[in-house]
Amino acid sequence: MSMIFFACVVRVRDGLPLSASTDFHFNQDFLECRKRLKVLSSILAQYPSRGTAKGHDLSIHFLSSGDIACMAICSSNYSTIMAFCFLEELQWEFAASYDTTSISLASRPYAFLEFDNVIQKVKCHFNCASSSQTKANWEKIEEELKFQPPVQLQLEDTELLNGMTNGGHAGVHVEVVPTYRMQRVTPLGILSLVLNIMCGALNLIRGVHLAEHSFQEDHEGIGNVIAFLLPFLACVFQCYLYLFYSSARKVKTFVLFFSVCLCNVYLYGLRNLWQIAFHIGVASLSSYQILTRQLMEKQPDCGV
């Protein structure tokens, strides 16, 4: 029967299992495949981001991105495209639920036990869905696999463990394909970027000019130099947070915003109230844009 039997999320650097579906399969072939999946999970860093380990009756598919990898055991006649649609769906769900810090700090197996229910739900959905029901995501994954085919392994390859190294794959470089896609940039977002760049440039020019004077004549002005250069760095990072996905975005955004506010208050005297209000206003607009630009919503017919 064509279906997904088992799925799990593991940490790439050491293969630590973070969450897994509940399985009720106890035949020998499946248990052997589970052992090989465990071996493969511990050496994922050797392989590109997508791969398939083919067996006679069962196959293992994996999709890694950043700190985590999603893995699945499917029947060998299960569609490879559908398997990677499933793995990408899992990756979306996990990325939306946990940040990189909590993943890095996990010290025990199955630390995210509550995610097991999500895996089970998505697995059931894909076992019941047809390719036509996931058409939008199917076409996207099909195109990606044509452009970058998954590395092909044999299940027997993953038996090289217990200190043994697979020389045939040791030289394969790690190539992580980001799967986090942000919503489209809005006109207001572009405005915030332009204003942020302008504020950053003003802070840098004033800071460098003041630094030349302070280091030559007035060493007490170093605090003012720092108060100009810190908002410059904050503006740069605000632009980065708006354009690219990052974990703990909310915390980073508030830290950057309060840094800009405190530095501008400190500079009262070198800047008038209107100038301070302008810089804080731009920082507020940028922070709002960062917090409202989320990961791109998934296609409705690919959801659960």
Short mmCIF file of C-alpha atoms in Angstrom, two decimals:
data_model
loop_
_atom_site.label_atom_id
_atom_site.label_comp_id
_atom_site.label_asym_id
_atom_site.label_seq_id
_atom_site.Cartn_x
_atom_site.Cartn_y
_atom_site.Cartn_z
CA MET A 1 0.00 0.00 0.00
CA SER A 2 1.31 3.48 -0.98
CA MET A 3 1.58 5.58 2.21
CA ILE A 4 3.74 7.37 4.80
CA PHE A 5 4.43 5.06 7.73
CA PHE A 6 6.57 7.18 10.01
CA ALA A 7 7.91 10.74 10.29
CA CYS A 8 10.19 12.61 12.65
CA VAL A 9 12.05 15.89 13.17
CA VAL A 10 15.72 15.69 14.17
CA ARG A 11 18.54 18.12 14.92
CA VAL A 12 21.03 18.10 12.06
CA ARG A 13 24.27 18.55 14.00
CA ASP A 14 23.90 15.42 16.15
CA GLY A 15 20.78 13.58 14.97
CA LEU A 16 18.92 14.20 18.24
CA PRO A 17 15.24 13.28 17.67
CA LEU A 18 13.05 16.26 18.60
CA SER A 19 9.61 14.88 17.77
CA ALA A 20 8.13 11.88 15.95
CA SER A 21 4.84 10.35 14.89
CA THR A 22 3.36 7.41 16.75
CA ASP A 23 3.82 4.20 14.81
CA PHE A 24 2.16 0.85 15.28
CA HIS A 25 4.19 -1.12 12.75
CA PHE A 26 6.18 -3.95 14.23
CA ASN A 27 7.14 -6.03 11.23
CA GLN A 28 10.85 -6.76 10.80
CA ASP A 29 11.33 -4.68 7.64
CA PHE A 30 9.91 -1.57 9.27
CA LEU A 31 11.99 -2.00 12.45
CA GLU A 32 15.14 -2.42 10.34
CA CYS A 33 14.25 0.72 8.40
CA ARG A 34 13.78 2.62 11.68
CA LYS A 35 17.32 1.60 12.71
CA ARG A 36 18.72 2.81 9.41
CA LEU A 37 16.82 6.08 9.70
CA LYS A 38 18.41 6.61 13.10
CA VAL A 39 21.86 6.01 11.61
CA LEU A 40 21.18 8.33 8.69
CA SER A 41 19.93 11.08 11.01
CA SER A 42 23.30 11.13 12.80
CA ILE A 43 25.23 11.80 9.56
CA LEU A 44 22.85 14.19 7.77
CA ALA A 45 25.47 16.95 7.88
CA GLN A 46 27.43 14.99 5.26
CA TYR A 47 24.64 15.24 2.70
CA PRO A 48 22.86 17.96 0.71
CA SER A 49 19.53 19.27 1.94
CA ARG A 50 17.35 16.71 0.12
CA GLY A 51 17.88 12.99 -0.14
CA THR A 52 16.23 9.61 -0.60
CA ALA A 53 17.45 6.23 0.63
CA LYS A 54 15.73 3.59 -1.48
CA GLY A 55 14.91 0.10 -0.32
CA HIS A 56 12.96 -2.80 -1.78
CA ASP A 57 9.72 -2.18 0.12
CA LEU A 58 10.44 0.97 2.15
CA SER A 59 12.25 4.24 1.45
CA ILE A 60 13.57 7.04 3.65
CA HIS A 61 13.22 10.65 2.51
CA PHE A 62 14.82 13.62 4.32
CA LEU A 63 14.72 17.40 4.00
CA SER A 64 17.10 19.52 6.06
CA SER A 65 17.22 23.28 6.53
CA GLY A 66 19.24 25.14 9.12
CA ASP A 67 19.25 23.33 12.45
CA ILE A 68 16.56 20.75 11.72
CA ALA A 69 15.75 17.96 9.32
CA CYS A 70 12.42 16.27 8.66
CA MET A 71 12.55 12.57 7.81
CA ALA A 72 9.93 10.06 6.68
CA ILE A 73 9.64 6.34 6.05
CA CYS A 74 7.32 5.65 3.11
CA SER A 75 6.44 2.69 1.00
CA SER A 76 8.80 2.52 -1.99
CA ASN A 77 5.96 3.13 -4.45
CA TYR A 78 4.92 6.33 -2.65
CA SER A 79 5.44 9.43 -4.82
CA THR A 80 8.79 11.15 -4.15
CA ILE A 81 7.24 14.53 -4.95
CA MET A 82 4.40 13.90 -2.49
CA ALA A 83 6.93 12.80 0.16
CA PHE A 84 8.84 16.08 -0.15
CA CYS A 85 5.57 18.05 -0.13
CA PHE A 86 4.86 16.33 3.18
CA LEU A 87 8.34 17.06 4.58
CA GLU A 88 8.15 20.72 3.58
CA GLU A 89 4.76 20.99 5.27
CA LEU A 90 6.27 19.57 8.46
CA GLN A 91 9.15 22.02 8.23
CA TRP A 92 6.74 24.95 7.92
CA GLU A 93 4.81 23.80 10.98
CA PHE A 94 7.93 23.24 13.09
CA ALA A 95 9.53 26.56 12.08
CA ALA A 96 6.34 28.38 13.06
CA SER A 97 6.29 26.69 16.47
CA TYR A 98 9.91 26.78 17.67
CA ASP A 99 12.94 29.05 17.27
CA THR A 100 16.57 28.08 16.76
CA THR A 101 17.48 28.86 20.39
CA SER A 102 15.08 26.29 21.85
CA ILE A 103 16.24 23.76 19.25
CA SER A 104 19.91 24.33 20.10
CA LEU A 105 19.24 24.08 23.85
CA ALA A 106 17.32 20.80 23.60
CA SER A 107 19.28 18.22 25.59
CA ARG A 108 17.00 15.18 25.69
CA PRO A 109 15.33 13.12 22.96
CA TYR A 110 11.80 14.12 21.96
CA ALA A 111 12.00 17.44 23.80
CA PHE A 112 9.11 18.77 21.68
CA LEU A 113 6.69 15.96 22.46
CA GLU A 114 3.67 18.19 21.92
CA PHE A 115 4.58 18.47 18.22
CA ASP A 116 3.94 14.71 17.79
CA ASN A 117 0.23 15.44 17.33
CA VAL A 118 0.98 17.88 14.50
CA ILE A 119 3.13 15.27 12.72
CA GLN A 120 0.37 12.69 13.10
CA LYS A 121 -2.23 15.11 11.76
CA VAL A 122 -0.15 16.11 8.71
CA LYS A 123 0.76 12.45 8.05
CA CYS A 124 -2.90 11.42 8.06
CA HIS A 125 -3.76 14.29 5.73
CA PHE A 126 -1.14 13.27 3.17
CA ASN A 127 -2.03 9.61 3.40
CA CYS A 128 -5.58 10.54 2.47
CA ALA A 129 -4.76 13.28 -0.07
CA SER A 130 -4.20 12.83 -3.78
CA SER A 131 -1.78 14.75 -5.99
CA SER A 132 -4.65 16.85 -7.37
CA GLN A 133 -5.52 18.02 -3.84
CA THR A 134 -1.97 19.33 -3.35
CA LYS A 135 -1.54 20.59 -6.91
CA ALA A 136 -0.04 24.00 -6.10
CA ASN A 137 2.64 22.66 -3.80
CA TRP A 138 3.13 19.58 -6.02
CA GLU A 139 4.11 21.74 -9.01
CA LYS A 140 6.51 23.84 -6.95
CA ILE A 141 8.27 20.82 -5.44
CA GLU A 142 8.37 19.07 -8.81
CA GLU A 143 10.15 22.09 -10.32
CA GLU A 144 12.61 22.26 -7.42
CA LEU A 145 13.42 18.55 -7.69
CA LYS A 146 14.07 18.90 -11.42
CA PHE A 147 16.44 21.79 -10.76
CA GLN A 148 18.10 20.12 -7.75
CA PRO A 149 17.41 16.38 -7.57
CA PRO A 150 17.66 14.74 -4.14
CA VAL A 151 20.82 12.73 -3.47
CA GLN A 152 20.11 9.05 -4.07
CA LEU A 153 21.25 6.49 -1.47
CA GLN A 154 20.69 2.83 -0.85
CA LEU A 155 19.39 1.76 2.53
CA GLU A 156 22.41 -0.50 2.85
CA ASP A 157 24.64 2.60 2.77
CA THR A 158 23.29 3.74 6.11
CA GLU A 159 24.54 0.57 7.78
CA LEU A 160 28.03 2.10 7.79
CA LEU A 161 27.96 3.18 11.41
CA ASN A 162 29.56 2.43 14.77
CA GLY A 163 32.58 4.56 13.97
CA MET A 164 32.84 3.57 10.30
CA THR A 165 32.86 6.36 7.72
CA ASN A 166 31.25 6.16 4.30
CA GLY A 167 34.12 7.21 2.07
CA GLY A 168 31.84 7.44 -0.94
CA HIS A 169 29.90 10.30 0.62
CA ALA A 170 32.40 11.90 2.98
CA GLY A 171 33.32 14.48 0.39
CA VAL A 172 29.76 15.64 -0.26
CA HIS A 173 29.40 19.23 0.83
CA VAL A 174 26.50 20.48 2.90
CA GLU A 175 24.17 22.59 0.82
CA VAL A 176 21.26 23.93 2.81
CA VAL A 177 18.41 25.35 0.78
CA PRO A 178 16.44 27.90 2.80
CA THR A 179 12.75 27.06 2.89
CA TYR A 180 11.58 30.09 4.88
CA ARG A 181 9.76 32.47 2.53
CA MET A 182 8.59 35.88 3.66
CA GLN A 183 5.50 37.76 2.53
CA ARG A 184 5.90 40.28 -0.28
CA VAL A 185 7.56 43.62 0.48
CA THR A 186 4.90 46.35 0.72
CA PRO A 187 5.22 50.00 -0.43
CA LEU A 188 5.15 51.06 3.23
CA GLY A 189 7.91 48.54 3.91
CA ILE A 190 10.02 50.04 1.12
CA LEU A 191 9.45 53.50 2.62
CA SER A 192 10.61 52.24 6.03
CA LEU A 193 13.75 50.79 4.44
CA VAL A 194 14.56 54.08 2.67
CA LEU A 195 13.99 56.12 5.86
CA ASN A 196 16.01 53.60 7.87
CA ILE A 197 18.93 53.83 5.46
CA MET A 198 18.74 57.63 5.61
CA CYS A 199 18.73 57.64 9.44
CA GLY A 200 21.58 55.15 9.51
CA ALA A 201 23.62 57.33 7.12
CA LEU A 202 22.96 60.44 9.24
CA ASN A 203 24.02 58.60 12.40
CA LEU A 204 27.17 57.29 10.75
CA ILE A 205 28.20 60.69 9.34
CA ARG A 206 27.60 62.46 12.66
CA GLY A 207 29.33 59.69 14.60
CA VAL A 208 32.44 59.62 12.40
CA HIS A 209 32.69 63.43 12.39
CA LEU A 210 32.32 63.57 16.17
CA ALA A 211 34.84 60.72 16.61
CA GLU A 212 37.52 62.67 14.73
CA HIS A 213 36.98 65.64 17.04
CA SER A 214 36.67 63.56 20.23
CA PHE A 215 39.81 61.47 19.77
CA GLN A 216 41.88 64.57 19.00
CA GLU A 217 40.54 67.10 21.50
CA ASP A 218 37.63 66.01 23.68
CA HIS A 219 37.89 62.48 25.05
CA GLU A 220 34.72 63.03 27.08
CA GLY A 221 32.70 62.99 23.83
CA ILE A 222 33.28 59.26 23.25
CA GLY A 223 29.88 58.51 24.80
CA ASN A 224 28.22 60.68 22.16
CA VAL A 225 30.15 58.87 19.42
CA ILE A 226 28.84 55.53 20.69
CA ALA A 227 25.32 57.00 20.92
CA PHE A 228 25.50 57.85 17.19
CA LEU A 229 27.11 54.62 16.02
CA LEU A 230 24.79 52.27 17.94
CA PRO A 231 21.65 53.58 16.17
CA PHE A 232 23.53 53.23 12.86
CA LEU A 233 24.06 49.53 13.60
CA ALA A 234 20.45 49.24 14.79
CA CYS A 235 19.24 50.68 11.47
CA VAL A 236 21.31 48.15 9.54
CA PHE A 237 19.93 45.23 11.58
CA GLN A 238 16.37 46.54 11.29
CA CYS A 239 16.73 46.47 7.49
CA TYR A 240 18.05 42.91 7.72
CA LEU A 241 15.21 41.74 9.98
CA TYR A 242 12.64 43.21 7.62
CA LEU A 243 14.12 41.59 4.52
CA PHE A 244 15.11 38.16 5.87
CA TYR A 245 13.65 35.55 8.20
CA SER A 246 15.30 35.26 11.61
CA SER A 247 14.38 33.41 14.76
CA ALA A 248 13.24 35.41 17.80
CA ARG A 249 12.42 38.35 15.51
CA LYS A 250 10.11 39.98 18.06
CA VAL A 251 12.77 40.09 20.79
CA LYS A 252 15.44 41.39 18.41
CA THR A 253 13.06 44.04 17.07
CA PHE A 254 12.24 45.40 20.53
CA VAL A 255 15.91 45.42 21.56
CA LEU A 256 16.84 47.42 18.44
CA PHE A 257 13.92 49.83 18.91
CA PHE A 258 14.75 50.58 22.55
CA SER A 259 18.44 51.00 21.64
CA VAL A 260 17.49 53.70 19.12
CA CYS A 261 15.20 55.40 21.66
CA LEU A 262 17.77 55.39 24.49
CA CYS A 263 20.60 56.64 22.27
CA ASN A 264 18.49 59.48 20.89
CA VAL A 265 17.39 60.53 24.37
CA TYR A 266 21.07 60.50 25.38
CA LEU A 267 21.87 62.78 22.43
CA TYR A 268 19.39 65.47 23.55
CA GLY A 269 21.33 68.69 23.18
CA LEU A 270 23.18 67.54 20.08
CA ARG A 271 19.78 66.88 18.51
CA ASN A 272 16.62 68.90 18.98
CA LEU A 273 13.25 67.40 19.85
CA TRP A 274 12.09 67.30 16.23
CA GLN A 275 15.18 65.38 15.15
CA ILE A 276 14.81 62.92 18.04
CA ALA A 277 11.10 62.46 17.24
CA PHE A 278 11.96 61.81 13.57
CA HIS A 279 14.55 59.10 14.37
CA ILE A 280 12.28 57.41 16.93
CA GLY A 281 9.36 57.63 14.50
CA VAL A 282 11.36 55.91 11.76
CA ALA A 283 12.46 53.22 14.23
CA SER A 284 8.80 52.71 15.23
CA LEU A 285 7.70 52.38 11.61
CA SER A 286 10.51 49.91 10.87
CA SER A 287 9.69 47.85 13.97
CA TYR A 288 6.01 47.71 12.99
CA GLN A 289 6.89 46.60 9.46
CA ILE A 290 9.22 43.88 10.78
CA LEU A 291 6.59 42.50 13.16
CA THR A 292 3.80 42.52 10.57
CA ARG A 293 5.82 40.89 7.76
CA GLN A 294 5.47 37.20 8.52
CA LEU A 295 6.34 33.92 6.86
CA MET A 296 4.42 33.48 3.63
CA GLU A 297 1.12 31.74 4.15
CA LYS A 298 0.92 28.21 2.86
CA GLN A 299 -1.28 27.29 -0.08
CA PRO A 300 -4.78 26.49 1.18
CA ASP A 301 -4.95 23.15 -0.60
CA CYS A 302 -1.66 22.08 0.92
CA GLY A 303 -2.73 22.78 4.49
CA VAL A 304 -4.13 20.43 7.02
#
